[in-house]
Each structure stands twice: as structure tokens, then as C-alpha cells.
Coordinates of C-alpha atoms and ligand atoms in Angstrom, one line a residue:
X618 CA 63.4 105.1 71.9
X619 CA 63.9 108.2 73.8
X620 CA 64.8 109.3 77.5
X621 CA 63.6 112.0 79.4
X622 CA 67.1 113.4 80.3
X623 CA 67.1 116.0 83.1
X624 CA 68.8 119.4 83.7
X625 CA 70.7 118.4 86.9
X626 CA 72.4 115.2 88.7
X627 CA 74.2 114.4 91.6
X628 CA 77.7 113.9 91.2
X629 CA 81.1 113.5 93.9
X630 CA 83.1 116.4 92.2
X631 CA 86.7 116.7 93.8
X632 CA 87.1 120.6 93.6
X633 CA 90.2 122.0 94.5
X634 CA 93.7 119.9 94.9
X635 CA 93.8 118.1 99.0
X636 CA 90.4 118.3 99.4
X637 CA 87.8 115.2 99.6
X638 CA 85.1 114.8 97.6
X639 CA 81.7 116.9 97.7
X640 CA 78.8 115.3 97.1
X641 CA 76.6 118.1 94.5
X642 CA 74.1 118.6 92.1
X643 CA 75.6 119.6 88.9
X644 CA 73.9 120.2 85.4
X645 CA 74.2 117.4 83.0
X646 CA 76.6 118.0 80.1
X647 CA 75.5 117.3 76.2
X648 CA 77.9 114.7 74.2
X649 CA 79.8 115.6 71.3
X650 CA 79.6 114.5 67.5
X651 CA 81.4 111.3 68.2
X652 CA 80.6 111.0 71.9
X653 CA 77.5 108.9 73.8
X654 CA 75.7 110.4 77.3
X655 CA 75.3 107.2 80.1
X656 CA 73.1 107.3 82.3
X657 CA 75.7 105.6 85.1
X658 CA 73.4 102.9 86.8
X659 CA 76.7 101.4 89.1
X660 CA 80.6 102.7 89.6
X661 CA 83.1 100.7 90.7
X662 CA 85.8 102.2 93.0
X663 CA 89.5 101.7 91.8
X664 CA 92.6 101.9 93.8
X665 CA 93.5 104.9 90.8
X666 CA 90.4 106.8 91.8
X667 CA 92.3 107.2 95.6
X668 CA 95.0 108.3 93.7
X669 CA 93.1 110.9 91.6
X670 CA 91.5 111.7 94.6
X671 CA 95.5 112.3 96.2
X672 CA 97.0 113.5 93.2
X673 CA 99.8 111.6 94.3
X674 CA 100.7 110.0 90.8
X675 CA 103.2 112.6 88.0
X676 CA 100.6 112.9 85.5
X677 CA 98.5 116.1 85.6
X678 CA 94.9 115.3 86.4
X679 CA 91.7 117.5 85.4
X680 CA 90.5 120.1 88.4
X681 CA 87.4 120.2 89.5
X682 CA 87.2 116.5 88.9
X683 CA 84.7 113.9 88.6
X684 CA 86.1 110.5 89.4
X685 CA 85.2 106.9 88.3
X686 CA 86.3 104.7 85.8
X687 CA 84.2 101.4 86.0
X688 CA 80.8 103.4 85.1
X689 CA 78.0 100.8 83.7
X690 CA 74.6 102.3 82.4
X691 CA 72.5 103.2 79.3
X692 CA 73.1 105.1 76.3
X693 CA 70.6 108.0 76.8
X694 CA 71.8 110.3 74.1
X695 CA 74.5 110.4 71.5
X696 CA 76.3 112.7 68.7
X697 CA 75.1 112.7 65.3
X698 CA 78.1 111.4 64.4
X699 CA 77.3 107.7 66.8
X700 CA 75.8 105.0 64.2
X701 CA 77.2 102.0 65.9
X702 CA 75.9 102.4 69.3
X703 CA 71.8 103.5 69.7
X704 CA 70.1 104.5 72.5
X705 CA 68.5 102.0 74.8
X706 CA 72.0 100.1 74.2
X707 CA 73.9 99.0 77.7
X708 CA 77.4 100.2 77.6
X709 CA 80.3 100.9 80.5
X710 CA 82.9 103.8 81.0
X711 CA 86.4 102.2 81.5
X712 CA 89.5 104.0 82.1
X713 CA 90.5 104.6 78.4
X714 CA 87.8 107.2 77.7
X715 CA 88.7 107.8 74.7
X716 CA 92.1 107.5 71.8
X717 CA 93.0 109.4 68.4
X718 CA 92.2 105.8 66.8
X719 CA 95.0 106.9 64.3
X720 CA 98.7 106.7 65.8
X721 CA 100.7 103.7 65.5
X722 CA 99.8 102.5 68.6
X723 CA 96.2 102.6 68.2
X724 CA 96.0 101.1 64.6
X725 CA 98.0 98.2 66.4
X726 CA 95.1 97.9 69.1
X727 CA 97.5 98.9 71.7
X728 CA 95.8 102.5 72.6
X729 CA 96.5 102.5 76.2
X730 CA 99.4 103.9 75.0
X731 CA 97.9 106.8 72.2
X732 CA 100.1 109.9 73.7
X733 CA 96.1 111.4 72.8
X734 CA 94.1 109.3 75.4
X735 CA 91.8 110.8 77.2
X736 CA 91.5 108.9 80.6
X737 CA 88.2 109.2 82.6
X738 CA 88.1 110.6 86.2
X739 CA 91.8 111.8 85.5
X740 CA 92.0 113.4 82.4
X741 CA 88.1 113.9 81.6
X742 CA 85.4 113.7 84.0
X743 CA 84.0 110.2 85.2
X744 CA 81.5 108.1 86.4
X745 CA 80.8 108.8 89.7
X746 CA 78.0 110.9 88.3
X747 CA 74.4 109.9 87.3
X748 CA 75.5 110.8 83.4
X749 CA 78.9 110.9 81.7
X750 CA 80.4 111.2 78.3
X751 CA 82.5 108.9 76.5
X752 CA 84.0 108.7 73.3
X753 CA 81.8 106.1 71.3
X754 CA 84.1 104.0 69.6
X755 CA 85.8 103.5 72.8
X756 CA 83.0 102.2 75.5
X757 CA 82.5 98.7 76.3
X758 CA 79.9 97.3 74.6
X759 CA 77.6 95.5 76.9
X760 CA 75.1 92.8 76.4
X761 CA 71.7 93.6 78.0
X762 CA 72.0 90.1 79.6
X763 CA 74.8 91.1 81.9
X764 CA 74.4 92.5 85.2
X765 CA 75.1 96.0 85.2
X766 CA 76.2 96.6 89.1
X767 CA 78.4 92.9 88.5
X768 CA 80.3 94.0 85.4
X769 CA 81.6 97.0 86.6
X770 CA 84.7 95.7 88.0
X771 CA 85.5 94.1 84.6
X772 CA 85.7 97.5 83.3
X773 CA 89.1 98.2 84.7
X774 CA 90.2 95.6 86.9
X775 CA 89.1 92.9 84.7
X776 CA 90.1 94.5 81.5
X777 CA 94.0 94.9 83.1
X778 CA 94.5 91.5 84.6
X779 CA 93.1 90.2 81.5
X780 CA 95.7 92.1 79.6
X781 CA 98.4 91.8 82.3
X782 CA 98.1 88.0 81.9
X783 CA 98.3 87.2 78.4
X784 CA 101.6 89.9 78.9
X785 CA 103.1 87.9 81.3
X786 CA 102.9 85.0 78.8
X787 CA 101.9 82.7 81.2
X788 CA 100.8 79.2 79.6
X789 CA 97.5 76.8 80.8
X790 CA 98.7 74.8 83.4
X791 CA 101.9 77.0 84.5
X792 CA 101.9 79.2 87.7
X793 CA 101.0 82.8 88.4
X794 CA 101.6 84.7 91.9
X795 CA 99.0 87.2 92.3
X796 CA 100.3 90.2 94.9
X797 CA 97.0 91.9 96.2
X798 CA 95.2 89.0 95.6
X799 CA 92.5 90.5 98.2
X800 CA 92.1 93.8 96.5
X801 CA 89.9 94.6 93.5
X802 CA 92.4 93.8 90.6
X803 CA 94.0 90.9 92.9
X804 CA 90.2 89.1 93.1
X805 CA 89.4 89.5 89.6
X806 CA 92.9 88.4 88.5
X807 CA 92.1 84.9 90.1
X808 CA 89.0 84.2 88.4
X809 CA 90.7 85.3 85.1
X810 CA 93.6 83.5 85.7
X811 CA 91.6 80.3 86.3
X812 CA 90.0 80.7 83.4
X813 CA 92.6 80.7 81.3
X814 CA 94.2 77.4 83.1
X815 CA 96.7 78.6 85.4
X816 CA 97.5 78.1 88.6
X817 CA 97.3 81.0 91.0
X818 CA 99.6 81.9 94.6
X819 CA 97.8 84.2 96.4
X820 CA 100.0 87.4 98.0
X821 CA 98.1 89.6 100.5
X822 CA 97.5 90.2 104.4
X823 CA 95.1 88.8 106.6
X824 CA 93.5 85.9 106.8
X825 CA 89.6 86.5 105.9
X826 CA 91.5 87.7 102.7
X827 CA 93.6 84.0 102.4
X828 CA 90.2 81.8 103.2
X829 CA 88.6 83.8 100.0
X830 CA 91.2 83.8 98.2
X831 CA 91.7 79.6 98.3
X832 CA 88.0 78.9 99.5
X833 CA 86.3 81.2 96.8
X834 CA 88.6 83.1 94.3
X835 CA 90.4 79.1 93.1
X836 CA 93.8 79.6 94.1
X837 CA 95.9 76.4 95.6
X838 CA 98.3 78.3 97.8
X839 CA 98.0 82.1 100.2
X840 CA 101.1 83.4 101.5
X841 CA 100.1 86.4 104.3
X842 CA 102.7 89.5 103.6
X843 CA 102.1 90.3 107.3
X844 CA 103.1 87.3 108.8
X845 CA 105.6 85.7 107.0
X846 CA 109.3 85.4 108.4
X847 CA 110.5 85.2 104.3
X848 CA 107.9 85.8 101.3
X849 CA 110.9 85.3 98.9
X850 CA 111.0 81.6 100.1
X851 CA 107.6 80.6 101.1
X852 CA 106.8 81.8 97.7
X853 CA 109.1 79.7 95.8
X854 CA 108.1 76.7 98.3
X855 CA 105.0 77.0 97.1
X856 CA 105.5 75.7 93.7
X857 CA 106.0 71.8 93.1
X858 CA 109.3 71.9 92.0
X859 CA 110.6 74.8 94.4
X860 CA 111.9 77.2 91.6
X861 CA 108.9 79.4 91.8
X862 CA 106.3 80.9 89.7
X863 CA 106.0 81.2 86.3
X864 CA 105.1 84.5 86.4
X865 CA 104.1 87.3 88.8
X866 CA 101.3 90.2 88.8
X867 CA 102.0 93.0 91.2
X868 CA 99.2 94.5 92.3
X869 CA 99.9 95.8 95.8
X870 CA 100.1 99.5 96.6
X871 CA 103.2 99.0 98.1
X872 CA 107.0 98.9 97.1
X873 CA 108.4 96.1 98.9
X874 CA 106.9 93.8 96.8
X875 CA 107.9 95.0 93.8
X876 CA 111.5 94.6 95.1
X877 CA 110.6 90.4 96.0
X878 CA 108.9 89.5 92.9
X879 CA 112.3 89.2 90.8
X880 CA 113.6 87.2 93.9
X881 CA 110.5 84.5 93.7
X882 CA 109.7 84.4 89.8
X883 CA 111.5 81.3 88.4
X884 CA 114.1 81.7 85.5
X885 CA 112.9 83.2 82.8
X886 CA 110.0 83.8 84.4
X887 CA 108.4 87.5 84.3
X888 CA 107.5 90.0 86.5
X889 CA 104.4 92.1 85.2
X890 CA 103.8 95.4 86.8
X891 CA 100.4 96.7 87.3
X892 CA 99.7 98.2 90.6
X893 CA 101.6 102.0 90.5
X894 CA 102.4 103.1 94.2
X895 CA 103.4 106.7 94.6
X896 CA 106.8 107.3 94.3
X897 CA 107.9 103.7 93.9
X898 CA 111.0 102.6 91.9
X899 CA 111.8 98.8 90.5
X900 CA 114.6 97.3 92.3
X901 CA 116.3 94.2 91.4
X902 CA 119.9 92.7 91.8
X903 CA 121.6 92.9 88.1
X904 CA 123.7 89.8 88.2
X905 CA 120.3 87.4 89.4
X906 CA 118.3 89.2 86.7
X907 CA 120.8 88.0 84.1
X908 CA 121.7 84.7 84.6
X909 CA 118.4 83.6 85.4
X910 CA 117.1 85.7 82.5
X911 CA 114.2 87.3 84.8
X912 CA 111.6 89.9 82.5
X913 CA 110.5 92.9 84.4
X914 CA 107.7 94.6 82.3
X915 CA 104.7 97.1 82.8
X916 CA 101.3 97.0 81.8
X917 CA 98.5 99.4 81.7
X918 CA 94.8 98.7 81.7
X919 CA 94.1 97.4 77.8
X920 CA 92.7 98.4 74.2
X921 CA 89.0 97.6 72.7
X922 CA 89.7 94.4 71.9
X923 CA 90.7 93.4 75.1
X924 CA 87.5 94.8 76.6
X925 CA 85.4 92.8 74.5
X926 CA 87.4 89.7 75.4
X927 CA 87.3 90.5 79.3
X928 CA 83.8 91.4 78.7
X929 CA 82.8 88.0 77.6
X930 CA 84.7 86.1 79.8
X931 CA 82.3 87.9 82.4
X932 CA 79.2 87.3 80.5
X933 CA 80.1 83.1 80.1
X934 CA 80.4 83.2 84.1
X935 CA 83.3 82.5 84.3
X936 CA 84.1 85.3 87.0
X937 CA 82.6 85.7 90.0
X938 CA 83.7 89.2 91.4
X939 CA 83.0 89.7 95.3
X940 CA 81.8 92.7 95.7
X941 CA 79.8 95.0 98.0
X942 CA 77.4 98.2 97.0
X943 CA 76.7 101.6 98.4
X944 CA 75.4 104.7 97.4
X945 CA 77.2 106.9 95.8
X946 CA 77.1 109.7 98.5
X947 CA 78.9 107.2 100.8
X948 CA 81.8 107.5 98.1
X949 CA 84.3 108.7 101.1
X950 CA 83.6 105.7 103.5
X951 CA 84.8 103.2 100.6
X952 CA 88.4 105.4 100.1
X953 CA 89.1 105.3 104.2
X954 CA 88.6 101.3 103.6
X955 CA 90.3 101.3 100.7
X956 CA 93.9 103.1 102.1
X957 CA 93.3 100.9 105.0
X958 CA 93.6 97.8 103.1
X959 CA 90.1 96.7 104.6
X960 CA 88.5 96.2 101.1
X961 CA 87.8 92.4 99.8
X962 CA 87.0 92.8 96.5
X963 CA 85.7 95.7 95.2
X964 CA 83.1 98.3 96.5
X965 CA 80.6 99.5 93.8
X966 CA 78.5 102.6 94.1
X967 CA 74.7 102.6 93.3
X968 CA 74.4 106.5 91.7
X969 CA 70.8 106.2 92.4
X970 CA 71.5 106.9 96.2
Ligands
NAD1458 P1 93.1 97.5 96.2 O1 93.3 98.5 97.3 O2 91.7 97.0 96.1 O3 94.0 96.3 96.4 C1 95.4 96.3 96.8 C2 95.7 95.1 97.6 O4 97.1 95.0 97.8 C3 95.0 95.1 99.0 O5 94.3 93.9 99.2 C4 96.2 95.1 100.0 O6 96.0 94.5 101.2 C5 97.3 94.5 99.1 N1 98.7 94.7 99.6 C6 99.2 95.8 100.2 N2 100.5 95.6 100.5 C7 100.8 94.4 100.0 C8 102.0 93.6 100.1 N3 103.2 94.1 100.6 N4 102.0 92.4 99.5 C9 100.8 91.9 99.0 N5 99.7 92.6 99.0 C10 99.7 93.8 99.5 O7 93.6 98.2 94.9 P2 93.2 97.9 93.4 O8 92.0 98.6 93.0 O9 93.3 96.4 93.2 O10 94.4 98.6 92.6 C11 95.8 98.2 92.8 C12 96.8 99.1 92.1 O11 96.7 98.9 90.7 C13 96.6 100.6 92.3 O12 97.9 101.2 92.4 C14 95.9 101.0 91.0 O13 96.1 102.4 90.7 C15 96.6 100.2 90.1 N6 96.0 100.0 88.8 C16 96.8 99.9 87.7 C17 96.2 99.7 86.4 C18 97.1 99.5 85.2 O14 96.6 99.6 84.1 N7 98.4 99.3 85.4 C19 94.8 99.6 86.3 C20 94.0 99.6 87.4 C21 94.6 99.8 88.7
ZN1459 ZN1 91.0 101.3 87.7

């Protein structure tokens, strides 16, 4: 099988440092031994692409940039090197573009953290571009069964709160506080949350986001950040025996929660970080932390292994992802939602338009 690749493609290339995106024709760049060209059908749009796009994070990224993270296409060309993945295959662009596959971290299936890891649309361009490059051992793997513009949040928000829940250590039938339970990784977490037989308490503003979030997304309680008098104690309310969750996933782009969750999480309960607003520091009182033996901890998107398992937990149905599509020359339109908290869900551009 073959493809007719052309010369030129439309990309949103973020040229120079405080300015927006520009939506060009670019040429199409040629993979590398070990590398694989996509031909990006659907992008999701991450809350990390706005802050690429702000460069408000302390980690250096690539200038002129191509964003996107949650890329889902067709293999249309690879290196010589490629024998695992052929062309024709379906396969997605996450986040981890690529790792050295030889450090102690990555032989432990832990290469998020590979000091070596190339990270797309930060690091290495992305896919908010009709074709991108990707390291082969390192893209998802996608059955031709799955639905390529429906996956695509899987690919990073999916692939995280996976992750960040089997960190938290969370146990089937125990309960998990979501924070951003409206946003793209706080919709997904639900789902996977359910699916793994917790129970979920829903943390966001608004209330079309609370009658999703209990009406469609399966959890049992919404607490709304903007209108409650105390989210330390309506939290803990919300679990049967008052002592609060089990477990907590902060998602919000926003420090104040990070500063409640130790308050809310029950003893030795833990507090899993995920959401990274600029600037932000952890606070929490050291005597509470130690006698209730609270765990504050980070995570960061996830290896291969947990793609494949995120993957499939997609492809059973088990996670229903709201989301909405545009083209991808509307890309700009879906950031001013995004920093306005507006977005339910996720917003996933079509690079055909
Ligand atoms: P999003 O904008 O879709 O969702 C964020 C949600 O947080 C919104 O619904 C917003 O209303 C809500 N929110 C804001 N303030 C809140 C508060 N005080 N309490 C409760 N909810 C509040 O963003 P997203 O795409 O889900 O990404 C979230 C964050 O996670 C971003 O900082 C992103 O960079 C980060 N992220 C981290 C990883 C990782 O590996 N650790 C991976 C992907 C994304
Ligand atoms: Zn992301």
C-alpha cells in the first residue's frame, strides 16, 4: 500500500514567542530511520497546548512551533528502520513523542520521565498539522475499529487520568474527587474512574458543567467552586461517612484548589497532581499532613503501556468523551473558550478544514 503524499500542508505554526497562531501552508517534512509520517485526520486541543501557545510553563519549548498532542491518523510513510508499524496502520501522536528507550526510567516503563523525551507541540513539532512525525516505537497503536476524531482525547487526557488513577491507589468501590471535572482531563477522568469501580465527586463551576457531570459523565455528587460558601466541607460532606475522599485528582488551572485538596482528602488519603497552573506552588499545613498521613504526589501523562491500556479501555466503550469538532483553522476560537473556562469536554480539530 502506498499514499500519494504531497509537497505542502496546512498547519497552525506559532512563530515567534506572544504571538497567536498563523494558520500556513508549510512543506511536509520526511521521517527519520526510526520515525513514522501521520497523516493527522483529528487533533484534540489540550489545556498544555494554551500553555505552549503562552509559554507560560519553565521548560523551554521549540520556536516556530507546531502545537497538538492528541493527533489521530494514518501511517503514510515510515523509516527503513519501522518493521512493527506498516503503512495503512491507524496510529495517534500523544504527548510523549518520543524516549531514549534505554535509561532506567524507560526500561521500567516509566518514560515520561526519560531526561531524553521528546514532547510533541513543545519540544518537537505536533499535530495541528495535516502530517507529523513520531518516533515509532512510541505512537499509540490504534485499532482500525476505533473512531479516529473519538479517540483523540484518550491520547493525552485519557492516557494521564488513567495513569493518575492507578497513582493515586485508589481501590473499586472507594472515592475519587475529580477538580475540573468539566474540562477535557476532568470528563475523561470520570468515565475512567467508573470504569475501574470508583466512585467520583465532581469539582468545577457552573452548572451545565454539574448536570453533565452527574447526568452523563456517572458521578454521584457536583460541588460548584463558584458558589460554594466552603468547598473543604461540602467536599468531605459528600462522602458517606463524612471523612472525605479517598483520593483526589487536581485538574484545575487554578491554585486555590491545590491548596483545598489536602484539607478534603481523608487520612491517608492522597492528593495526585496533574493539572500544572503557571506559577503555582503546593501548599498544605505540616502538622494536618502528618497526623493524618495525607500523600501529596505528581503525575505526568504515562508510558507505552499505559497507552495501550487507556487505548483499550476506549475501544471496549467504556468511555464516552463529550466532545465538539472544528476545523483546524478555527484553532484560536477553541483557546479563547478554553482560558474562559467555557469548554465542556474537549474541542477536536478536523485538519481537513
Ligand atoms: P480544561 O481547560 O479543559 O479544564 C480545566 C477545568 O478546570 C475547567 O473545566 C475549569 O472550569 C476547571 N476549574 C478552574 N478552576 C477551578 C477550581 N478552582 N476548582 C475546580 N475546577 C476548576 O483543561 P485540561 O485540558 O483538562 O487540562 C487541565 C490541566 O492539566 C492543564 O494545566 C494541563 O496543562 C494539565 N495537563 C497535565 C498533564 C500531566 O501529565 N500532568 C497532562 C495533560 C494536561
Ligand atoms: Zn495534553
Amino acid at each position: 500500500m502506498s499514499y500519494e503524499i504531497p509537497e505542502t500542508q496546512w498547519a497552525q505554526v506559532i512563530e515567534r514567542a506572544g504571538e497567536q497562531n498563523t494558520y500556513k501552508q508549510i512543506p511536509v517534512q520526511k521521517p527519520g530511520p526510526d520515525e513514522v509520517l501521520i497523516n493527522v485526520k483529528y487533533s484534540g486541543v489540550c489545556h498544555t497546548d494554551l500553555h505552549a501557545l503562552n509559554g507560560d510553563w519553565p521548560l523551554e519549548r521549540k520556536l516556530p512551533l507546531i502545537g497538538g498532542h492528541e493527533g489521530a491518523g494514518v501511517v503514510v510513510a515510515k523509516g527503513d528502520l519501522v518493521t512493527e508499524i506498516q503503512i495503512g496502520d491507524h496510529a495517534g501522536i500523544k504527548w510523549l513523542n518520543g524516549s531514549c528507550l534505554n535509561c532506567s526510567y524507560c526500561e521500567q516503563a516509566d518514560e515520561s520521565l526519560c531526561a531524553k523525551a521528546a514532547l510533541s507541540g513543545y519540544t518537537v513539532d505536533g499535530s495541528f498539522q495535516q502530517y507529523a512525525i513520531a518516533k515509532a516505537a512510541h505512537v499509540a497503536r490504534l485499532a482500525k475499529d476505533i473512531p479516529l476524531d473519538g479517540v483523540t482525547p484518550i491520547l493525552c487526557a485519557g492516557i494521564t487520568v488513567y495513569k493518575g488513577l492507578k497513582e493515586s491507589g485508589a481501590r473499586p468501590g472507594q472515592t475519587v474527587a475529580i477538580v475540573g471535572a468539566g474540562g477535557g482531563l476532568g470528563s475523561v477522568a470520570q468515565q475512567y474512574a467508573k470504569a475501574m469501580g470508583l466512585r467520583t465527586i465532581a469539582i468545577d463551576g457552573g452548572a451545565e458543567k454539574g448536570k453533565i457531570c452527574l447526568e452523563e459523565l456517572g458521578s454521584y455528587a457536583y460541588i460548584d467552586f463558584t458558589t460554594s460558601k466552603d468547598v473543604v466541607a461540602d467536599v468531605r460532606a459528600a462522602t458517606e461517612d463524612g471523612l472525605g475522599p479517598h483520593a483526589v485528582l487536581l485538574l484545575a488551572v487554578s491554585e486555590k484548589p491545590f491548596e483545598q485538596a489536602a484539607a478534603y482528602v481523608r487520612p491517608r488519603g492522597t492528593v495526585v497532581c496533574i493539572g500544572m497552573p503557571a506559577g503555582a506552588f503546593l501548599r498544605a499545613p505540616v502538622f494536618e499532613t502528618v497526623v493524618r498521613m495525607i500523600n501529596i504526589k505528581g503525575s505526568y501523562v504515562g508510558g507505552r503501556k499505559d497507552t495501550s491500556e487507556a487505548v483499550d479501555f476506549y475501544r471496549r466503550g467504556l468511555i464516552h468523551v463529550p466532545f465538539k469538532t472544528v476545523g483546524l483553522s478555527e484553532l484560536q476560537s477553541v483557546y479563547d473558550l478554553m482560558a474562559a473556562n467555557k469548554i465542556i469536554g474537549r474541542y477536536v480539530v478536523d485538519t481537513s478544514r
